[in-house]
mmCIF file of C-alpha atoms in Angstrom:
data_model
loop_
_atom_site.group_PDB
_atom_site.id
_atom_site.type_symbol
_atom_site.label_atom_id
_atom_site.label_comp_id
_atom_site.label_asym_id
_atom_site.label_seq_id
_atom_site.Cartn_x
_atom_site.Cartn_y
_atom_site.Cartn_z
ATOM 1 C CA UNK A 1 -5.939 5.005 20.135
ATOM 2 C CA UNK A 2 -3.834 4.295 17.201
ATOM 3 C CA UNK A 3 -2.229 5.685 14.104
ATOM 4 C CA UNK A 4 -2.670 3.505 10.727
ATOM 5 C CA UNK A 5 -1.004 2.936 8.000
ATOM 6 C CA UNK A 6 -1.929 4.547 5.493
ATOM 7 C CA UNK A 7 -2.595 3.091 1.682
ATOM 8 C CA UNK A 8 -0.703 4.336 -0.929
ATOM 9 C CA UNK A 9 -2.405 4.329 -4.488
ATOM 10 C CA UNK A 10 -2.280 1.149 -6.557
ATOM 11 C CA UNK A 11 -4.126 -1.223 -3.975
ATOM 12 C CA UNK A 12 -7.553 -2.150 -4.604
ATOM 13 C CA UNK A 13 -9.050 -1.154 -1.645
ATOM 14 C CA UNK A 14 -8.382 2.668 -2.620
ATOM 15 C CA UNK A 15 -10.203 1.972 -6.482
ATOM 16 C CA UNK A 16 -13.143 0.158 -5.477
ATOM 17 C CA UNK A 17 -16.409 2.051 -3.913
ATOM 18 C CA UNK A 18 -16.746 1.596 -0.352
ATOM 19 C CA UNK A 19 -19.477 -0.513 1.133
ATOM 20 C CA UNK A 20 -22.039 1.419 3.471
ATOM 21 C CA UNK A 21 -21.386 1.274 7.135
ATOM 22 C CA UNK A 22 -23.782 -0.718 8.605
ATOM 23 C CA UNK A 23 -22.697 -1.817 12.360
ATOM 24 C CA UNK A 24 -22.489 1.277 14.420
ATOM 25 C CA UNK A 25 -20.466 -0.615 17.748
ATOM 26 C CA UNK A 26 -17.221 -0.425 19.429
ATOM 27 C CA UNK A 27 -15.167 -1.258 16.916
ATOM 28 C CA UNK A 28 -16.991 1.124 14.594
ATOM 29 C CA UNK A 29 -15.843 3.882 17.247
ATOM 30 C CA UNK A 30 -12.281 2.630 17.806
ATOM 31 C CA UNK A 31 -11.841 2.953 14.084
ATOM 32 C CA UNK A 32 -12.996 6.331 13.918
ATOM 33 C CA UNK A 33 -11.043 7.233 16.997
ATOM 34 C CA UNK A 34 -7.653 6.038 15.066
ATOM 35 C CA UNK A 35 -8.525 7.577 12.063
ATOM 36 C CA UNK A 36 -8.441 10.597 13.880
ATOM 37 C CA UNK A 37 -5.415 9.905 15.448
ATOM 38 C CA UNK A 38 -3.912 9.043 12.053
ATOM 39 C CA UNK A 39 -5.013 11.294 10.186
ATOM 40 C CA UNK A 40 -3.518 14.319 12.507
ATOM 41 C CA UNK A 41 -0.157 12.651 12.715
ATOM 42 C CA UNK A 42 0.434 12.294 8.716
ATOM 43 C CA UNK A 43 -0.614 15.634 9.236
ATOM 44 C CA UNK A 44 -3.771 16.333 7.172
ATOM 45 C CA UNK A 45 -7.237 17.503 7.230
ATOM 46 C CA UNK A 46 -9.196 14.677 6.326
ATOM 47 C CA UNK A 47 -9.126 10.318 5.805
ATOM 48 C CA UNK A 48 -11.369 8.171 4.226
ATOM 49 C CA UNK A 49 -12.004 4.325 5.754
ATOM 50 C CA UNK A 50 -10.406 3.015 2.376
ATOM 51 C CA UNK A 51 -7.447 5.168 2.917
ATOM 52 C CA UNK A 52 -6.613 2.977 6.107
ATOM 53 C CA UNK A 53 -7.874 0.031 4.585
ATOM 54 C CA UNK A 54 -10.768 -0.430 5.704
ATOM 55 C CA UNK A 55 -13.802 -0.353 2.592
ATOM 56 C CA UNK A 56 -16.761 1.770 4.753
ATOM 57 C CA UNK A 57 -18.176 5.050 3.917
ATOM 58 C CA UNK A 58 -16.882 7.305 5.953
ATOM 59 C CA UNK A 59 -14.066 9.767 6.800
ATOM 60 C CA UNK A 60 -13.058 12.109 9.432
ATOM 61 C CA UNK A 61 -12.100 15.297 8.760
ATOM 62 C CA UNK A 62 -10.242 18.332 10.557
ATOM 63 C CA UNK A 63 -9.795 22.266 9.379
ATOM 64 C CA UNK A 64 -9.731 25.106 10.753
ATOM 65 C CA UNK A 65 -11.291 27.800 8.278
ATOM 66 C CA UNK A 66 -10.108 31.439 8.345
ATOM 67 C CA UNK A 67 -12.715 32.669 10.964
ATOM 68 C CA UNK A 68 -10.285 30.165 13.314
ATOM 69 C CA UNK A 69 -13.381 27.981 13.325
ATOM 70 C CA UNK A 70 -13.113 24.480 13.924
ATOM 71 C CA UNK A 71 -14.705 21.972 11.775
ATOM 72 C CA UNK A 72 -13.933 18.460 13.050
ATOM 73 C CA UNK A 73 -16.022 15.184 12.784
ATOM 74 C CA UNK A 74 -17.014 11.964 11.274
ATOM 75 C CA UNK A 75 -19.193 11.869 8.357
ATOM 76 C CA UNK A 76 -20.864 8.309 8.055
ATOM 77 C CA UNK A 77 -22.500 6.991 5.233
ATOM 78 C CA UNK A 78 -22.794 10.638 3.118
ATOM 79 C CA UNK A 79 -23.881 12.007 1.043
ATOM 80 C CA UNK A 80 -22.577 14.869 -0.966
ATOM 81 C CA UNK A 81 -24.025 17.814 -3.390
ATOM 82 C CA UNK A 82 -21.837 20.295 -4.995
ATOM 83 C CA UNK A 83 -21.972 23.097 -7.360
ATOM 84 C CA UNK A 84 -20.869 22.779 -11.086
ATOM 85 C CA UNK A 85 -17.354 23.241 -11.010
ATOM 86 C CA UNK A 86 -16.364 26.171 -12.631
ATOM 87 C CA UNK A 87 -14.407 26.279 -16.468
ATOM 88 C CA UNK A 88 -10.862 27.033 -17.132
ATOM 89 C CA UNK A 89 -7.557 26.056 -15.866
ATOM 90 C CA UNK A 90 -7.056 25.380 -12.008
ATOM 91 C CA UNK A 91 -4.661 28.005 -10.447
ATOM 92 C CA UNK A 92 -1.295 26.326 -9.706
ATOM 93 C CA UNK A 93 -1.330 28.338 -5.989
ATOM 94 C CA UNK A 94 -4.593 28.173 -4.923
ATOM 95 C CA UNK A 95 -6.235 25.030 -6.188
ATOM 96 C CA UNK A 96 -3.325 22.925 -5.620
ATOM 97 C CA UNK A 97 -4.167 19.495 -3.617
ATOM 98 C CA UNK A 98 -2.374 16.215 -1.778
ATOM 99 C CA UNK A 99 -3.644 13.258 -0.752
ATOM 100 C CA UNK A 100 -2.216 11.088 2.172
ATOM 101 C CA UNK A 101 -2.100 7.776 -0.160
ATOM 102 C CA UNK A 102 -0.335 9.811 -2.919
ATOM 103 C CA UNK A 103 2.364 11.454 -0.395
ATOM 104 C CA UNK A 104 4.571 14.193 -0.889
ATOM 105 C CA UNK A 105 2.941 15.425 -4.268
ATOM 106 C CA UNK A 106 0.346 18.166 -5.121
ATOM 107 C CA UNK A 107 -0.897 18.589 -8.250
ATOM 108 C CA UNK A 108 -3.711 21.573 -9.412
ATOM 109 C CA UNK A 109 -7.199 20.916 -9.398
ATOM 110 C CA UNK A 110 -10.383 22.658 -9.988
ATOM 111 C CA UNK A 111 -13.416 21.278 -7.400
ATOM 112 C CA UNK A 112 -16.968 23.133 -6.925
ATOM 113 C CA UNK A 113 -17.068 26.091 -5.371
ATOM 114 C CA UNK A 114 -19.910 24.741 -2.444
ATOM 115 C CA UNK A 115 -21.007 21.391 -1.191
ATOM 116 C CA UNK A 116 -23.648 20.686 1.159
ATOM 117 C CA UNK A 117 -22.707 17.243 3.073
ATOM 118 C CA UNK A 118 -25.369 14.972 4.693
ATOM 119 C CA UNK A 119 -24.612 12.103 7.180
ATOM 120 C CA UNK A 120 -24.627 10.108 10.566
ATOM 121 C CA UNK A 121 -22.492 10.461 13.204
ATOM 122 C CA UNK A 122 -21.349 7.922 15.547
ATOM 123 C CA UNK A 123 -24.620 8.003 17.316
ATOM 124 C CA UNK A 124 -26.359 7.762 13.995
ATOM 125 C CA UNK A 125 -27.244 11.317 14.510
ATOM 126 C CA UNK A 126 -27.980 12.911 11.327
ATOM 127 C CA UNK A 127 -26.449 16.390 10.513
ATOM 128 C CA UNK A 128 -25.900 18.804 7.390
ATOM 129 C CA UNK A 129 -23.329 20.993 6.507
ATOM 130 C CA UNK A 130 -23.134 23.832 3.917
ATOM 131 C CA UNK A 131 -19.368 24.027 2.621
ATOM 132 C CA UNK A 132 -17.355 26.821 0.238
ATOM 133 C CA UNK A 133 -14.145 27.238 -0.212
ATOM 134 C CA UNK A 134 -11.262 24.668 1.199
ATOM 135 C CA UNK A 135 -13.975 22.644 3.693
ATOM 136 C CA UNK A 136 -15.951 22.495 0.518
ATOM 137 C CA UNK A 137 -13.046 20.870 -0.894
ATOM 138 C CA UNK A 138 -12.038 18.861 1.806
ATOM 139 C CA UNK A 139 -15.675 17.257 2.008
ATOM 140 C CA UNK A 140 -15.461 16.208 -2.335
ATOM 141 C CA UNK A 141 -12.031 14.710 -1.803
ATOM 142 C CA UNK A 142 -12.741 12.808 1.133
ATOM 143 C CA UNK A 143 -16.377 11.733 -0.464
ATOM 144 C CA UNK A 144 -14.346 11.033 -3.487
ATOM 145 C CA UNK A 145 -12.106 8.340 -1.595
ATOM 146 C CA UNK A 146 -15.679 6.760 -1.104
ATOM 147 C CA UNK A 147 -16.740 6.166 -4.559
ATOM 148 C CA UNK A 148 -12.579 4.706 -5.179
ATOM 149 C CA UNK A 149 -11.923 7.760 -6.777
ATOM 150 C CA UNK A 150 -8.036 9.882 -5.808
ATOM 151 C CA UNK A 151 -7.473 13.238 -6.860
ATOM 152 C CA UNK A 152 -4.862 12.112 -9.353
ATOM 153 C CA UNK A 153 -8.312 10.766 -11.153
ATOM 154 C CA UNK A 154 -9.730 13.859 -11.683
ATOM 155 C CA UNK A 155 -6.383 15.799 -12.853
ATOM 156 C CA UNK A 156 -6.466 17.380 -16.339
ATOM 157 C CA UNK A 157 -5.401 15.474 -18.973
ATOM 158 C CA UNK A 158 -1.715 16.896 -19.439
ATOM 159 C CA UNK A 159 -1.079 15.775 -15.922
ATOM 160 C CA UNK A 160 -1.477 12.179 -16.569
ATOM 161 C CA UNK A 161 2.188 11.335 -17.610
ATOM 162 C CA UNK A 162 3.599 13.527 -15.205
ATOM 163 C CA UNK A 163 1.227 11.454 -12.267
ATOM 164 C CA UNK A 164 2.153 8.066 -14.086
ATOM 165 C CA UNK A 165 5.994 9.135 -13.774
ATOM 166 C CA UNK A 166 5.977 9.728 -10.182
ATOM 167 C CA UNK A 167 4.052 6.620 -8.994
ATOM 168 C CA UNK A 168 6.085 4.056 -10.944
ATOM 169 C CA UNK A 169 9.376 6.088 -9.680
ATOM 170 C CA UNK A 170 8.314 6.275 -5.931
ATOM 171 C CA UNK A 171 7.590 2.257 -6.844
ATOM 172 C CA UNK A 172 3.530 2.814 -6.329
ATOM 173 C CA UNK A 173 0.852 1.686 -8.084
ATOM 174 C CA UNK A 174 0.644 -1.986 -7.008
ATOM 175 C CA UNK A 175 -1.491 -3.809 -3.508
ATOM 176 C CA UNK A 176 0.709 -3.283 -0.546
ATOM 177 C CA UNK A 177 1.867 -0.325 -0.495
ATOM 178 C CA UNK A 178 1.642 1.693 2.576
ATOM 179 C CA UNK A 179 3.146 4.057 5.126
ATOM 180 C CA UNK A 180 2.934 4.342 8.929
ATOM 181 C CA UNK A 181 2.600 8.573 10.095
ATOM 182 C CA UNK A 182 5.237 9.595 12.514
ATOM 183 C CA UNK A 183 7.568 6.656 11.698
ATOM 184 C CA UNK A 184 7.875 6.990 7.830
ATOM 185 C CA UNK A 185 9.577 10.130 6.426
ATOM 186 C CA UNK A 186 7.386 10.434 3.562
ATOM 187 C CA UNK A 187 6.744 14.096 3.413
ATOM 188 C CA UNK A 188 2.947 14.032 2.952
#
C-alpha cells in the first residue's frame, strides 16, 4: 500500500469527466487499496480516481455516521440520484465543506438532502445505498469529482472572488500542482 499525491485544483485531470472503469485486475485493486490509504492519511472521508490522478470513475469513501456506524467502500462506475436541493442560503456551520485538492479551505454549500448511490465493487458486485445527511453529501461530492466538477464549482455566486483569491495566492490553479499526505503540512 501507498499514499498518493494528491491533485490540487487547476490540473486537467480534476476538470475533465472521468472515463468508466473498465479493467477490474490487480492494478485496479492496488489503486483502490492506496486510495484508501491516501485518503485516511490527508485525513478525509472520501477520494475520487481523478483526485490522485488517475481519470476512472470511482472513489472510496470512509464515515462514520452518528449511530457510530461505519460506512466504508469503493463505489465503481456509479451512479448517483439525489433529492432537489433545498432553497435559501447554506448555513455557514453546518453545510460548510473541503475538498482534499482545494486544501485547508471550507467554504458553505447547500447539497440534497438524500442520495441513493448505485455501483460495482471490486468484484463487480453490484450494491445500493440510500444516503441523508453528511454520507449523502459525501457520496455527491465524491460523484461530483467524477463528472470534473469541485465543490468550489458549485459555490454561490458571491463566493467566486473570494475562491479565485485564495487559489492564485496559495499559487493553484495551473497542471502540477499536488501534495503528498503525511509529508506536506497543508492543513487539509
Amino acid at each position: 500500500m501507498a499514499v498518493l499525491p494528491i491533485i490540487i485544483t487547476g490540473d486537467p485531470v480534476l476538470h475533465t469527466p472521468a472515463r468508466a472503469v473498465t479493467d477490474f485486475d490487480a492494478r485496479l485493486a492496488q489503486l483502490v487499496a492506496d486510495m484508501y490509504d491516501t485518503m485516511e492519511a490527508a485525513p478525509g472521508v472520501g477520494l475520487a480516481a481523478p483526485q490522485v490522478g488517475v481519470p476512472l470513475r470511482l472513489f472510496v469513501y470512509h464515515w462514520v455516521d452518528d449511530d457510530d456506524r461505519l460506512w466504508r467502500g469503493v463505489a465503481i462506475n456509479p451512479e448517483l440520484w439525489v433529492t432537489p436541493v433545498p432553497l435559501g442560503e447554506p448555513d455557514d456551520d453546518d453545510e460548510s465543506e473541503g475538498c482534499l485538492s482545494v486544501p485547508g479551505e471550507r467554504f458553505p454549500l447547500r447539497r440534497s438532502a438524500r442520495s441513493i448511490l448505485r455501483a460495482v465493487d471490486l468484484d463487480q458486485k453490484p450494491f445500493e445505498i440510500q444516503a441523508d445527511g453528511w454520507l449523502a453529501r459525501i457520496f455527491q461530492h465524491e460523484y461530483d469529482h467524477l463528472d470534473g466538477i469541485l465543490y468550489v464549482d458549485r459555490l454561490d455566486a458571491g463566493w467566486e472572488k473570494t475562491v479565485a483569491k485564495v487559489i492564485r495566492k496559495s499559487g493553484w490553479g495551473t497542471p502540477g500542482n499536488s501534495w503528498l499526505p503525511g509529508v506536506d503540512d497543508l492543513d487539509a
